[in-house]
PDB file of C-alpha atoms in Angstrom:
ATOM      1  CA  LEU A 775      25.975   7.444   9.344  1.00  0.00           C
ATOM      2  CA  PRO A 776      27.409   7.036   5.822  1.00  0.00           C
ATOM      3  CA  LYS A 777      25.735   8.668   2.856  1.00  0.00           C
ATOM      4  CA  ALA A 778      22.581   6.824   1.892  1.00  0.00           C
ATOM      5  CA  PRO A 779      22.682   4.896  -1.416  1.00  0.00           C
ATOM      6  CA  PHE A 780      20.642   5.868  -4.463  1.00  0.00           C
ATOM      7  CA  LYS A 781      20.064   3.657  -7.505  1.00  0.00           C
ATOM      8  CA  TRP A 782      17.987   4.381 -10.588  1.00  0.00           C
ATOM      9  CA  ASN A 783      17.734   1.985 -13.546  1.00  0.00           C
ATOM     10  CA  GLN A 784      15.613   2.147 -16.699  1.00  0.00           C
ATOM     11  CA  TYR A 785      15.699  -0.431 -19.465  1.00  0.00           C
ATOM     12  CA  GLY A 786      13.515  -2.222 -21.978  1.00  0.00           C
ATOM     13  CA  TYR A 787      13.172  -3.370 -25.569  1.00  0.00           C
ATOM     14  CA  THR A 788      11.139  -2.839 -28.721  1.00  0.00           C
ATOM     15  CA  VAL A 789      10.998  -5.457 -31.454  1.00  0.00           C
ATOM     16  CA  GLY A 790       8.723  -5.876 -34.447  1.00  0.00           C
ATOM     17  CA  GLY A 791       8.450  -7.418 -37.861  1.00  0.00           C
ATOM     18  CA  PRO A 792       6.535  -9.865 -40.051  1.00  0.00           C
ATOM     19  CA  VAL A 793       5.289 -13.206 -38.787  1.00  0.00           C
ATOM     20  CA  TRP A 794       3.720 -14.247 -42.078  1.00  0.00           C
ATOM     21  CA  ARG A 795       4.999 -12.281 -45.031  1.00  0.00           C
ATOM     22  CA  ASN A 796       2.508  -9.677 -46.258  1.00  0.00           C
ATOM     23  CA  LYS A 797      -0.121 -11.120 -43.892  1.00  0.00           C
ATOM     24  CA  VAL A 798       0.702 -10.918 -40.174  1.00  0.00           C
ATOM     25  CA  PHE A 799       2.939  -8.395 -38.405  1.00  0.00           C
ATOM     26  CA  PHE A 800       3.771  -7.876 -34.745  1.00  0.00           C
ATOM     27  CA  MET A 801       5.296  -5.307 -32.427  1.00  0.00           C
ATOM     28  CA  SER A 802       6.345  -5.927 -28.814  1.00  0.00           C
ATOM     29  CA  ASN A 803       7.576  -3.392 -26.291  1.00  0.00           C
ATOM     30  CA  TRP A 804       8.565  -3.504 -22.626  1.00  0.00           C
ATOM     31  CA  GLU A 805       9.913  -0.795 -20.361  1.00  0.00           C
ATOM     32  CA  GLY A 806      11.198  -1.322 -16.820  1.00  0.00           C
ATOM     33  CA  TYR A 807      11.967   1.218 -14.101  1.00  0.00           C
ATOM     34  CA  ARG A 808      13.675   0.551 -10.774  1.00  0.00           C
ATOM     35  CA  ASP A 809      14.316   3.250  -8.186  1.00  0.00           C
ATOM     36  CA  ARG A 810      16.006   2.683  -4.827  1.00  0.00           C
ATOM     37  CA  LYS A 811      16.648   5.397  -2.289  1.00  0.00           C
ATOM     38  CA  GLN A 812      17.384   5.255   1.410  1.00  0.00           C
ATOM     39  CA  ALA A 813      16.253   7.782   4.009  1.00  0.00           C
ATOM     40  CA  GLN A 814      17.407   8.122   7.603  1.00  0.00           C
ATOM     41  CA  ASN A 815      15.070   9.251  10.375  1.00  0.00           C
ATOM     42  CA  ASN A 816      15.228   9.482  14.150  1.00  0.00           C
ATOM     43  CA  PHE A 817      12.627   7.968  16.481  1.00  0.00           C
ATOM     44  CA  SER A 818      12.154   7.822  20.240  1.00  0.00           C
ATOM     45  CA  VAL A 819      11.590   4.279  21.527  1.00  0.00           C
ATOM     46  CA  PRO A 820      11.603   2.626  24.981  1.00  0.00           C
ATOM     47  CA  LEU A 821      14.822   1.234  26.428  1.00  0.00           C
ATOM     48  CA  ALA A 822      15.626  -2.417  25.721  1.00  0.00           C
ATOM     49  CA  ALA A 823      15.255  -3.403  29.418  1.00  0.00           C
ATOM     50  CA  TRP A 824      11.801  -1.827  29.569  1.00  0.00           C
ATOM     51  CA  ARG A 825      10.582  -4.183  26.845  1.00  0.00           C
ATOM     52  CA  THR A 826      11.053  -7.087  29.274  1.00  0.00           C
ATOM     53  CA  GLY A 827       9.256  -5.279  32.110  1.00  0.00           C
ATOM     54  CA  ASP A 828      12.418  -4.037  33.844  1.00  0.00           C
ATOM     55  CA  PHE A 829      11.815  -0.338  34.607  1.00  0.00           C
ATOM     56  CA  SER A 830      14.388  -0.188  37.410  1.00  0.00           C
ATOM     57  CA  SER A 831      16.124   2.713  35.602  1.00  0.00           C
ATOM     58  CA  PHE A 832      12.934   4.779  35.823  1.00  0.00           C
ATOM     59  CA  SER A 833      13.188   7.231  38.723  1.00  0.00           C
ATOM     60  CA  GLY A 834       9.451   7.565  39.335  1.00  0.00           C
ATOM     61  CA  ALA A 835       6.966   5.181  40.897  1.00  0.00           C
ATOM     62  CA  LEU A 836       5.333   2.490  38.815  1.00  0.00           C
ATOM     63  CA  TYR A 837       1.985   1.381  40.277  1.00  0.00           C
ATOM     64  CA  ASP A 838       0.411  -2.045  39.887  1.00  0.00           C
ATOM     65  CA  PRO A 839      -3.189  -1.533  38.640  1.00  0.00           C
ATOM     66  CA  ALA A 840      -4.175  -4.989  39.907  1.00  0.00           C
ATOM     67  CA  THR A 841      -3.636  -3.820  43.507  1.00  0.00           C
ATOM     68  CA  CYS A 842      -5.580  -0.561  43.314  1.00  0.00           C
ATOM     69  CA  THR A 843      -8.465   0.220  45.632  1.00  0.00           C
ATOM     70  CA  VAL A 844     -10.631   3.306  45.975  1.00  0.00           C
ATOM     71  CA  SER A 845     -11.552   4.602  49.439  1.00  0.00           C
ATOM     72  CA  GLY A 846     -13.133   7.925  50.208  1.00  0.00           C
ATOM     73  CA  GLY A 847     -12.692   8.991  46.597  1.00  0.00           C
ATOM     74  CA  ALA A 848      -8.940   8.387  46.738  1.00  0.00           C
ATOM     75  CA  ARG A 849      -7.137   5.754  44.676  1.00  0.00           C
ATOM     76  CA  ARG A 850      -4.477   3.694  46.423  1.00  0.00           C
ATOM     77  CA  CYS A 851      -2.137   1.264  44.651  1.00  0.00           C
ATOM     78  CA  ALA A 852       0.953  -0.718  45.529  1.00  0.00           C
ATOM     79  CA  THR A 853       4.021  -0.203  43.396  1.00  0.00           C
ATOM     80  CA  PHE A 854       5.775  -2.898  41.414  1.00  0.00           C
ATOM     81  CA  PRO A 855       8.756  -4.023  43.527  1.00  0.00           C
ATOM     82  CA  GLY A 856      11.863  -2.451  42.081  1.00  0.00           C
ATOM     83  CA  ASN A 857       9.745  -1.060  39.224  1.00  0.00           C
ATOM     84  CA  ARG A 858       9.827  -4.489  37.609  1.00  0.00           C
ATOM     85  CA  ILE A 859       6.755  -5.921  35.905  1.00  0.00           C
ATOM     86  CA  PRO A 860       6.709  -9.742  36.089  1.00  0.00           C
ATOM     87  CA  THR A 861       7.049 -11.255  32.637  1.00  0.00           C
ATOM     88  CA  ASN A 862       3.861 -13.296  33.135  1.00  0.00           C
ATOM     89  CA  ARG A 863       1.945 -10.010  33.484  1.00  0.00           C
ATOM     90  CA  ILE A 864       2.950  -8.768  30.000  1.00  0.00           C
ATOM     91  CA  HIS A 865      -0.061  -9.042  27.735  1.00  0.00           C
ATOM     92  CA  PRO A 866       0.467 -11.579  24.893  1.00  0.00           C
ATOM     93  CA  ILE A 867      -0.834  -9.157  22.237  1.00  0.00           C
ATOM     94  CA  SER A 868       1.538  -6.462  23.471  1.00  0.00           C
ATOM     95  CA  GLN A 869       4.375  -8.977  23.339  1.00  0.00           C
ATOM     96  CA  LYS A 870       3.582  -9.763  19.688  1.00  0.00           C
ATOM     97  CA  LEU A 871       3.339  -6.081  18.800  1.00  0.00           C
ATOM     98  CA  LEU A 872       6.909  -5.493  19.999  1.00  0.00           C
ATOM     99  CA  GLU A 873       8.021  -7.044  16.693  1.00  0.00           C
ATOM    100  CA  PHE A 874       7.030  -3.772  15.045  1.00  0.00           C
ATOM    101  CA  TYR A 875       8.659  -1.524  17.641  1.00  0.00           C
ATOM    102  CA  PRO A 876      12.471  -1.782  17.372  1.00  0.00           C
ATOM    103  CA  GLU A 877      14.976  -1.544  20.196  1.00  0.00           C
ATOM    104  CA  PRO A 878      17.254   1.514  20.488  1.00  0.00           C
ATOM    105  CA  ASN A 879      20.337   1.515  18.276  1.00  0.00           C
ATOM    106  CA  ALA A 880      21.757   4.929  19.219  1.00  0.00           C
ATOM    107  CA  THR A 881      22.535   6.973  22.304  1.00  0.00           C
ATOM    108  CA  GLY A 882      19.466   9.007  23.109  1.00  0.00           C
ATOM    109  CA  THR A 883      18.996  12.238  24.989  1.00  0.00           C
ATOM    110  CA  GLY A 884      16.618  13.243  27.762  1.00  0.00           C
ATOM    111  CA  ALA A 885      16.466  12.106  31.373  1.00  0.00           C
ATOM    112  CA  SER A 886      16.014   8.433  30.467  1.00  0.00           C
ATOM    113  CA  GLY A 887      17.928   8.472  27.186  1.00  0.00           C
ATOM    114  CA  THR A 888      14.796   7.721  25.177  1.00  0.00           C
ATOM    115  CA  VAL A 889      14.744  10.792  22.899  1.00  0.00           C
ATOM    116  CA  ASN A 890      15.976  10.123  19.330  1.00  0.00           C
ATOM    117  CA  ASN A 891      17.560   6.835  20.378  1.00  0.00           C
ATOM    118  CA  TYR A 892      16.681   4.894  17.226  1.00  0.00           C
ATOM    119  CA  VAL A 893      18.026   5.750  13.772  1.00  0.00           C
ATOM    120  CA  SER A 894      16.032   4.087  11.031  1.00  0.00           C
ATOM    121  CA  GLN A 895      17.550   3.484   7.604  1.00  0.00           C
ATOM    122  CA  GLN A 896      14.492   3.142   5.424  1.00  0.00           C
ATOM    123  CA  ASN A 897      14.539   1.888   1.839  1.00  0.00           C
ATOM    124  CA  ARG A 898      12.078   3.551  -0.500  1.00  0.00           C
ATOM    125  CA  VAL A 899      11.207   1.277  -3.434  1.00  0.00           C
ATOM    126  CA  ILE A 900       9.665   2.190  -6.799  1.00  0.00           C
ATOM    127  CA  ASP A 901       9.144  -0.576  -9.372  1.00  0.00           C
ATOM    128  CA  LYS A 902       7.366   0.094 -12.672  1.00  0.00           C
ATOM    129  CA  ASP A 903       6.795  -2.084 -15.736  1.00  0.00           C
ATOM    130  CA  GLN A 904       4.956  -1.314 -18.962  1.00  0.00           C
ATOM    131  CA  PHE A 905       4.269  -3.889 -21.671  1.00  0.00           C
ATOM    132  CA  THR A 906       2.594  -3.487 -25.093  1.00  0.00           C
ATOM    133  CA  GLN A 907       1.928  -6.146 -27.733  1.00  0.00           C
ATOM    134  CA  ARG A 908       0.325  -5.358 -31.104  1.00  0.00           C
ATOM    135  CA  PHE A 909      -0.495  -7.402 -34.175  1.00  0.00           C
ATOM    136  CA  ASP A 910      -1.754  -6.507 -37.658  1.00  0.00           C
ATOM    137  CA  PHE A 911      -3.439  -9.025 -39.967  1.00  0.00           C
ATOM    138  CA  VAL A 912      -4.132  -8.413 -43.635  1.00  0.00           C
ATOM    139  CA  GLN A 913      -7.102 -10.669 -44.246  1.00  0.00           C
ATOM    140  CA  SER A 914      -7.593  -9.556 -47.828  1.00  0.00           C
ATOM    141  CA  ALA A 915      -7.289  -6.523 -50.035  1.00  0.00           C
ATOM    142  CA  SER A 916     -10.534  -5.238 -48.526  1.00  0.00           C
ATOM    143  CA  SER A 917     -10.155  -6.207 -44.872  1.00  0.00           C
ATOM    144  CA  THR A 918      -7.448  -5.601 -42.289  1.00  0.00           C
ATOM    145  CA  TRP A 919      -7.396  -6.355 -38.569  1.00  0.00           C
ATOM    146  CA  LEU A 920      -5.390  -4.994 -35.682  1.00  0.00           C
ATOM    147  CA  GLY A 921      -5.176  -5.901 -32.024  1.00  0.00           C
ATOM    148  CA  ARG A 922      -3.318  -4.504 -29.071  1.00  0.00           C
ATOM    149  CA  TYR A 923      -2.810  -5.476 -25.449  1.00  0.00           C
ATOM    150  CA  SER A 924      -1.089  -3.232 -22.904  1.00  0.00           C
ATOM    151  CA  HIS A 925      -0.307  -3.813 -19.274  1.00  0.00           C
ATOM    152  CA  SER A 926       1.410  -1.619 -16.715  1.00  0.00           C
ATOM    153  CA  ARG A 927       2.183  -2.109 -13.045  1.00  0.00           C
ATOM    154  CA  ASP A 928       3.478   0.278 -10.439  1.00  0.00           C
ATOM    155  CA  ASP A 929       4.606  -0.610  -6.908  1.00  0.00           C
ATOM    156  CA  GLU A 930       5.888   2.100  -4.592  1.00  0.00           C
ATOM    157  CA  ILE A 931       6.771   1.696  -0.922  1.00  0.00           C
ATOM    158  CA  SER A 932       7.558   4.665   1.318  1.00  0.00           C
ATOM    159  CA  PRO A 933       8.673   3.133   4.628  1.00  0.00           C
ATOM    160  CA  SER A 934       8.286   4.402   8.149  1.00  0.00           C
ATOM    161  CA  LEU A 935       9.446   3.094  11.549  1.00  0.00           C
ATOM    162  CA  LYS A 936       9.168  -0.660  10.877  1.00  0.00           C
ATOM    163  CA  LEU A 937       6.862  -2.253   8.285  1.00  0.00           C
ATOM    164  CA  ASN A 938       4.325   0.540   8.714  1.00  0.00           C
ATOM    165  CA  GLY A 939       4.990   2.781   5.736  1.00  0.00           C
ATOM    166  CA  THR A 940       2.682   3.363   2.789  1.00  0.00           C
ATOM    167  CA  LYS A 941       2.263   1.326  -0.375  1.00  0.00           C
ATOM    168  CA  LEU A 942       0.960   2.474  -3.746  1.00  0.00           C
ATOM    169  CA  VAL A 943      -0.170  -0.253  -6.150  1.00  0.00           C
ATOM    170  CA  ASN A 944      -1.375   0.320  -9.724  1.00  0.00           C
ATOM    171  CA  ARG A 945      -2.449  -2.362 -12.200  1.00  0.00           C
ATOM    172  CA  ILE A 946      -3.695  -1.362 -15.658  1.00  0.00           C
ATOM    173  CA  HIS A 947      -4.865  -3.644 -18.477  1.00  0.00           C
ATOM    174  CA  GLN A 948      -5.950  -2.445 -21.907  1.00  0.00           C
ATOM    175  CA  ALA A 949      -7.117  -4.531 -24.859  1.00  0.00           C
ATOM    176  CA  MET A 950      -8.373  -3.429 -28.251  1.00  0.00           C
ATOM    177  CA  VAL A 951      -9.339  -5.118 -31.513  1.00  0.00           C
ATOM    178  CA  GLY A 952     -10.368  -3.385 -34.704  1.00  0.00           C
ATOM    179  CA  ASN A 953     -11.304  -4.072 -38.300  1.00  0.00           C
ATOM    180  CA  THR A 954     -11.222  -1.800 -41.329  1.00  0.00           C
ATOM    181  CA  ARG A 955     -13.276  -3.188 -44.220  1.00  0.00           C
ATOM    182  CA  THR A 956     -13.865  -1.802 -47.705  1.00  0.00           C
ATOM    183  CA  LEU A 957     -17.482  -2.556 -48.533  1.00  0.00           C
ATOM    184  CA  SER A 958     -17.318  -0.958 -51.972  1.00  0.00           C
ATOM    185  CA  PRO A 959     -15.010   1.440 -53.840  1.00  0.00           C
ATOM    186  CA  THR A 960     -16.804   4.320 -52.064  1.00  0.00           C
ATOM    187  CA  VAL A 961     -17.811   2.842 -48.698  1.00  0.00           C
ATOM    188  CA  VAL A 962     -15.456   1.930 -45.839  1.00  0.00           C
ATOM    189  CA  ASN A 963     -16.473   0.589 -42.426  1.00  0.00           C
ATOM    190  CA  GLU A 964     -14.289   0.920 -39.346  1.00  0.00           C
ATOM    191  CA  PHE A 965     -14.998  -1.098 -36.195  1.00  0.00           C
ATOM    192  CA  ARG A 966     -13.267  -0.926 -32.787  1.00  0.00           C
ATOM    193  CA  PHE A 967     -13.789  -2.698 -29.484  1.00  0.00           C
ATOM    194  CA  GLY A 968     -11.816  -1.704 -26.381  1.00  0.00           C
ATOM    195  CA  TYR A 969     -11.550  -2.717 -22.752  1.00  0.00           C
ATOM    196  CA  ASN A 970      -9.705  -0.959 -19.920  1.00  0.00           C
ATOM    197  CA  SER A 971      -9.157  -2.179 -16.371  1.00  0.00           C
ATOM    198  CA  PHE A 972      -7.715   0.091 -13.684  1.00  0.00           C
ATOM    199  CA  PHE A 973      -6.842  -1.057 -10.165  1.00  0.00           C
ATOM    200  CA  ASN A 974      -5.339   1.439  -7.754  1.00  0.00           C
ATOM    201  CA  SER A 975      -4.728   1.051  -4.046  1.00  0.00           C
ATOM    202  CA  PHE A 976      -3.006   3.430  -1.663  1.00  0.00           C
ATOM    203  CA  GLY A 977      -2.641   1.713   1.666  1.00  0.00           C
ATOM    204  CA  ARG A 978      -0.142   0.344   4.105  1.00  0.00           C
ATOM    205  CA  GLU A 979       3.223  -1.349   3.576  1.00  0.00           C
ATOM    206  CA  SER A 980       1.884  -4.769   4.645  1.00  0.00           C
ATOM    207  CA  ALA A 981      -1.065  -4.650   2.226  1.00  0.00           C
ATOM    208  CA  PHE A 982      -1.425  -7.903   0.237  1.00  0.00           C
ATOM    209  CA  VAL A 983       1.540  -9.306   2.204  1.00  0.00           C
ATOM    210  CA  ARG A 984       0.683  -9.820   5.881  1.00  0.00           C
ATOM    211  CA  ASP A 985      -2.559  -9.739   7.873  1.00  0.00           C
ATOM    212  CA  VAL A 986      -1.178  -8.673  11.244  1.00  0.00           C
ATOM    213  CA  THR A 987      -4.560  -7.948  12.844  1.00  0.00           C
ATOM    214  CA  SER A 988      -5.653 -11.557  12.275  1.00  0.00           C
ATOM    215  CA  GLU A 989      -2.356 -12.819  13.697  1.00  0.00           C
ATOM    216  CA  LEU A 990      -2.911 -10.763  16.856  1.00  0.00           C
ATOM    217  CA  ALA A 991      -6.509 -11.985  17.285  1.00  0.00           C
ATOM    218  CA  ILE A 992      -7.582  -8.752  18.985  1.00  0.00           C
ATOM    219  CA  PRO A 993     -11.119  -9.198  20.357  1.00  0.00           C
ATOM    220  CA  GLY A 994     -13.765  -7.407  18.316  1.00  0.00           C
ATOM    221  CA  MET A 995     -11.644  -6.958  15.183  1.00  0.00           C
ATOM    222  CA  ALA A 996     -13.388  -7.955  11.962  1.00  0.00           C
ATOM    223  CA  THR A 997     -11.813  -9.814   9.036  1.00  0.00           C
ATOM    224  CA  ILE A 998     -10.411  -7.297   6.556  1.00  0.00           C
ATOM    225  CA  PRO A 999      -9.537  -7.571   2.831  1.00  0.00           C
ATOM    226  CA  PRO A1000      -5.909  -7.946   1.676  1.00  0.00           C
ATOM    227  CA  GLU A1001      -5.575  -4.319   0.538  1.00  0.00           C
ATOM    228  CA  ALA A1002      -6.332  -3.245   4.137  1.00  0.00           C
ATOM    229  CA  TRP A1003      -3.853  -5.588   5.831  1.00  0.00           C
ATOM    230  CA  GLY A1004      -1.469  -3.934   8.233  1.00  0.00           C
ATOM    231  CA  ILE A1005      -0.639  -3.179  11.855  1.00  0.00           C
ATOM    232  CA  PRO A1006      -2.961  -1.589  14.436  1.00  0.00           C
ATOM    233  CA  ARG A1007      -2.014   1.947  15.407  1.00  0.00           C
ATOM    234  CA  ILE A1008      -0.399   2.158  18.848  1.00  0.00           C
ATOM    235  CA  GLY A1009      -0.038   5.544  20.525  1.00  0.00           C
ATOM    236  CA  LEU A1010       2.154   5.987  23.609  1.00  0.00           C
ATOM    237  CA  GLY A1011       1.563   9.637  24.424  1.00  0.00           C
ATOM    238  CA  ALA A1012       4.088  12.416  24.062  1.00  0.00           C
ATOM    239  CA  GLY A1013       7.113  10.494  25.301  1.00  0.00           C
ATOM    240  CA  PHE A1014       7.585   7.987  22.485  1.00  0.00           C
ATOM    241  CA  SER A1015       7.111   7.681  18.754  1.00  0.00           C
ATOM    242  CA  ALA A1016       3.852   5.973  17.860  1.00  0.00           C
ATOM    243  CA  PHE A1017       4.057   2.801  15.836  1.00  0.00           C
ATOM    244  CA  GLY A1018       1.806   0.719  13.632  1.00  0.00           C
ATOM    245  CA  ASP A1019      -0.215   1.928  10.667  1.00  0.00           C
ATOM    246  CA  ASP A1020      -2.468   4.947  10.508  1.00  0.00           C
ATOM    247  CA  THR A1021      -6.043   3.889  11.170  1.00  0.00           C
ATOM    248  CA  GLU A1022      -7.306   5.506   7.975  1.00  0.00           C
ATOM    249  CA  GLY A1023      -7.270   3.852   4.573  1.00  0.00           C
ATOM    250  CA  PRO A1024      -6.744   2.186   2.247  1.00  0.00           C
ATOM    251  CA  TYR A1025      -8.245   3.977  -0.715  1.00  0.00           C
ATOM    252  CA  THR A1026      -8.955   1.531  -3.519  1.00  0.00           C
ATOM    253  CA  ASN A1027     -10.309   1.896  -7.058  1.00  0.00           C
ATOM    254  CA  ARG A1028     -11.456  -0.998  -9.250  1.00  0.00           C
ATOM    255  CA  ASN A1029     -12.647   0.516 -12.512  1.00  0.00           C
ATOM    256  CA  HIS A1030     -13.614  -1.112 -15.825  1.00  0.00           C
ATOM    257  CA  VAL A1031     -14.485   0.472 -19.155  1.00  0.00           C
ATOM    258  CA  PHE A1032     -16.000  -1.280 -22.203  1.00  0.00           C
ATOM    259  CA  GLU A1033     -16.381   0.587 -25.477  1.00  0.00           C
ATOM    260  CA  ILE A1034     -17.631  -0.265 -28.992  1.00  0.00           C
ATOM    261  CA  ILE A1035     -17.236   2.146 -31.903  1.00  0.00           C
ATOM    262  CA  ASP A1036     -18.359   1.768 -35.499  1.00  0.00           C
ATOM    263  CA  ASN A1037     -17.971   4.360 -38.280  1.00  0.00           C
ATOM    264  CA  VAL A1038     -18.999   4.270 -41.936  1.00  0.00           C
ATOM    265  CA  SER A1039     -17.360   6.581 -44.486  1.00  0.00           C
ATOM    266  CA  TRP A1040     -19.114   7.157 -47.841  1.00  0.00           C
ATOM    267  CA  ILE A1041     -17.695   9.094 -50.774  1.00  0.00           C
ATOM    268  CA  ARG A1042     -20.139  10.271 -53.445  1.00  0.00           C
ATOM    269  CA  GLY A1043     -18.791  12.515 -56.132  1.00  0.00           C
ATOM    270  CA  ARG A1044     -17.164  15.525 -54.555  1.00  0.00           C
ATOM    271  CA  HIS A1045     -18.856  14.863 -51.206  1.00  0.00           C
ATOM    272  CA  SER A1046     -17.908  12.661 -48.296  1.00  0.00           C
ATOM    273  CA  LEU A1047     -20.141  11.568 -45.440  1.00  0.00           C
ATOM    274  CA  LYS A1048     -19.105   9.869 -42.223  1.00  0.00           C
ATOM    275  CA  VAL A1049     -21.588   8.531 -39.665  1.00  0.00           C
ATOM    276  CA  GLY A1050     -21.101   6.299 -36.679  1.00  0.00           C
ATOM    277  CA  GLY A1051     -21.840   5.594 -33.082  1.00  0.00           C
ATOM    278  CA  ALA A1052     -20.202   4.634 -29.848  1.00  0.00           C
ATOM    279  CA  LEU A1053     -21.394   2.682 -26.849  1.00  0.00           C
ATOM    280  CA  ARG A1054     -19.430   2.976 -23.616  1.00  0.00           C
ATOM    281  CA  TYR A1055     -20.033   1.236 -20.305  1.00  0.00           C
ATOM    282  CA  ASP A1056     -18.137   2.386 -17.192  1.00  0.00           C
ATOM    283  CA  LYS A1057     -17.936   0.523 -13.900  1.00  0.00           C
ATOM    284  CA  TYR A1058     -16.540   2.838 -11.240  1.00  0.00           C
ATOM    285  CA  ASN A1059     -15.914   1.267  -7.854  1.00  0.00           C
ATOM    286  CA  GLN A1060     -14.136   3.080  -5.043  1.00  0.00           C
ATOM    287  CA  VAL A1061     -13.814   2.444  -1.364  1.00  0.00           C
ATOM    288  CA  GLY A1062     -11.964   4.589   1.137  1.00  0.00           C
ATOM    289  CA  ASN A1063     -11.897   6.377   4.456  1.00  0.00           C
ATOM    290  CA  GLN A1064     -11.917   3.050   6.267  1.00  0.00           C
ATOM    291  CA  PHE A1065     -10.656   2.373   9.766  1.00  0.00           C
ATOM    292  CA  PRO A1066     -10.190  -1.404   9.610  1.00  0.00           C
ATOM    293  CA  ARG A1067      -7.101  -2.068  11.731  1.00  0.00           C
ATOM    294  CA  GLY A1068      -8.077  -0.136  14.845  1.00  0.00           C
ATOM    295  CA  GLY A1069      -6.102   2.239  17.024  1.00  0.00           C
ATOM    296  CA  PHE A1070      -5.139   1.971  20.686  1.00  0.00           C
ATOM    297  CA  GLN A1071      -3.864   4.681  23.021  1.00  0.00           C
ATOM    298  CA  PHE A1072      -1.796   4.206  26.181  1.00  0.00           C
ATOM    299  CA  ASP A1073      -1.089   7.254  28.323  1.00  0.00           C
ATOM    300  CA  GLY A1074       0.291   6.096  31.686  1.00  0.00           C
ATOM    301  CA  ARG A1075      -2.819   6.614  33.774  1.00  0.00           C
ATOM    302  CA  ALA A1076      -2.945   3.005  34.981  1.00  0.00           C
ATOM    303  CA  THR A1077       0.662   2.626  36.193  1.00  0.00           C
ATOM    304  CA  GLY A1078       1.876   6.196  36.628  1.00  0.00           C
ATOM    305  CA  SER A1079      -0.880   8.098  38.376  1.00  0.00           C
ATOM    306  CA  LEU A1080      -3.065   7.837  41.463  1.00  0.00           C
ATOM    307  CA  THR A1081      -5.274  10.719  40.347  1.00  0.00           C
ATOM    308  CA  GLY A1082      -6.068   9.706  36.759  1.00  0.00           C
ATOM    309  CA  VAL A1083      -3.862  12.280  35.050  1.00  0.00           C
ATOM    310  CA  VAL A1084      -1.811  11.500  31.938  1.00  0.00           C
ATOM    311  CA  VAL A1085       1.794  10.483  32.629  1.00  0.00           C
ATOM    312  CA  ALA A1086       4.084  10.385  29.597  1.00  0.00           C
ATOM    313  CA  GLY A1087       7.201   8.276  29.189  1.00  0.00           C
ATOM    314  CA  ALA A1088       7.816   5.006  31.027  1.00  0.00           C
ATOM    315  CA  PRO A1089       4.297   4.672  32.561  1.00  0.00           C
ATOM    316  CA  ALA A1090       2.681   4.929  29.116  1.00  0.00           C
ATOM    317  CA  PHE A1091       4.829   2.064  27.860  1.00  0.00           C
ATOM    318  CA  ALA A1092       4.136   0.111  31.055  1.00  0.00           C
ATOM    319  CA  ASP A1093       0.399   0.529  30.416  1.00  0.00           C
ATOM    320  CA  PHE A1094       0.980  -0.867  26.917  1.00  0.00           C
ATOM    321  CA  LEU A1095       2.842  -3.919  28.238  1.00  0.00           C
ATOM    322  CA  LEU A1096       0.028  -4.656  30.684  1.00  0.00           C
ATOM    323  CA  GLY A1097      -2.691  -4.018  28.105  1.00  0.00           C
ATOM    324  CA  TYR A1098      -4.325  -1.088  29.924  1.00  0.00           C
ATOM    325  CA  GLN A1099      -5.424   1.104  27.060  1.00  0.00           C
ATOM    326  CA  ARG A1100      -7.114   4.483  27.400  1.00  0.00           C
ATOM    327  CA  LEU A1101     -10.861   4.026  26.952  1.00  0.00           C
ATOM    328  CA  SER A1102     -11.907   7.669  26.662  1.00  0.00           C
TER     329      SER A1102
END
């Protein structure tokens, strides 16, 4: 494939000056950062015909679990005629999940041509913005005020197979107001109040965008918050690349800090004395190590084995289409 593109842009502005001569002044600043880079990775996915239930190219036997009986400790099953699964037997949830499992776009290797048969061109995205606004107000010869508000945001997406990469989200807000007041020729009081908000989430690519688990309506799945939105993890044994999101995560912080500071400076003769105090209140909230989207494993035991052993490759994908997941 051609060389992957790479783009990196940084820009912004700073402007300041008087609003009201000798009384009110302002400063405004913004910085933007945009980073685009593409990566190419190989994956092993089922053949396009297999997605419709047509496994006629598979050389082994494909058993129909609905026909199985057990007699004398032995399991007996009829095979699907021509190794074709009827389309009305494909589980509706499995059919919906195929949206996140792309068809081959390259010539693969291996007996069935399913090894490294999909080349993914994945766009990594980094967007950052930082904004600061400050004002200064000269109330009088003995009193001046200042205020500042800052905001920054950071969005980073590191993709994987299809819509199941990771997403980093940062949102920071800071606000401060202060007053410096001359109480007498020898006494000055300085007051500050500040607030800081920090939101950080490291989760899946679909976080805050798409609640796939609710769309699928998988029995037993609970409602999950937007930062945990994503795709259930689907494992297909050793023959194919897994797809969907990792079951773990997200890790989310919602922190708030409030702070008040007051200092008094007193000059007496050749001596100076400064006393003050600070009050700070922190709210630290973190949640992590969740498993909200669920994970499902398919290993070919239902359609590829009469003895209960794991069968990689086509039978594992056939189990997935039928909805026969591994329970232990």
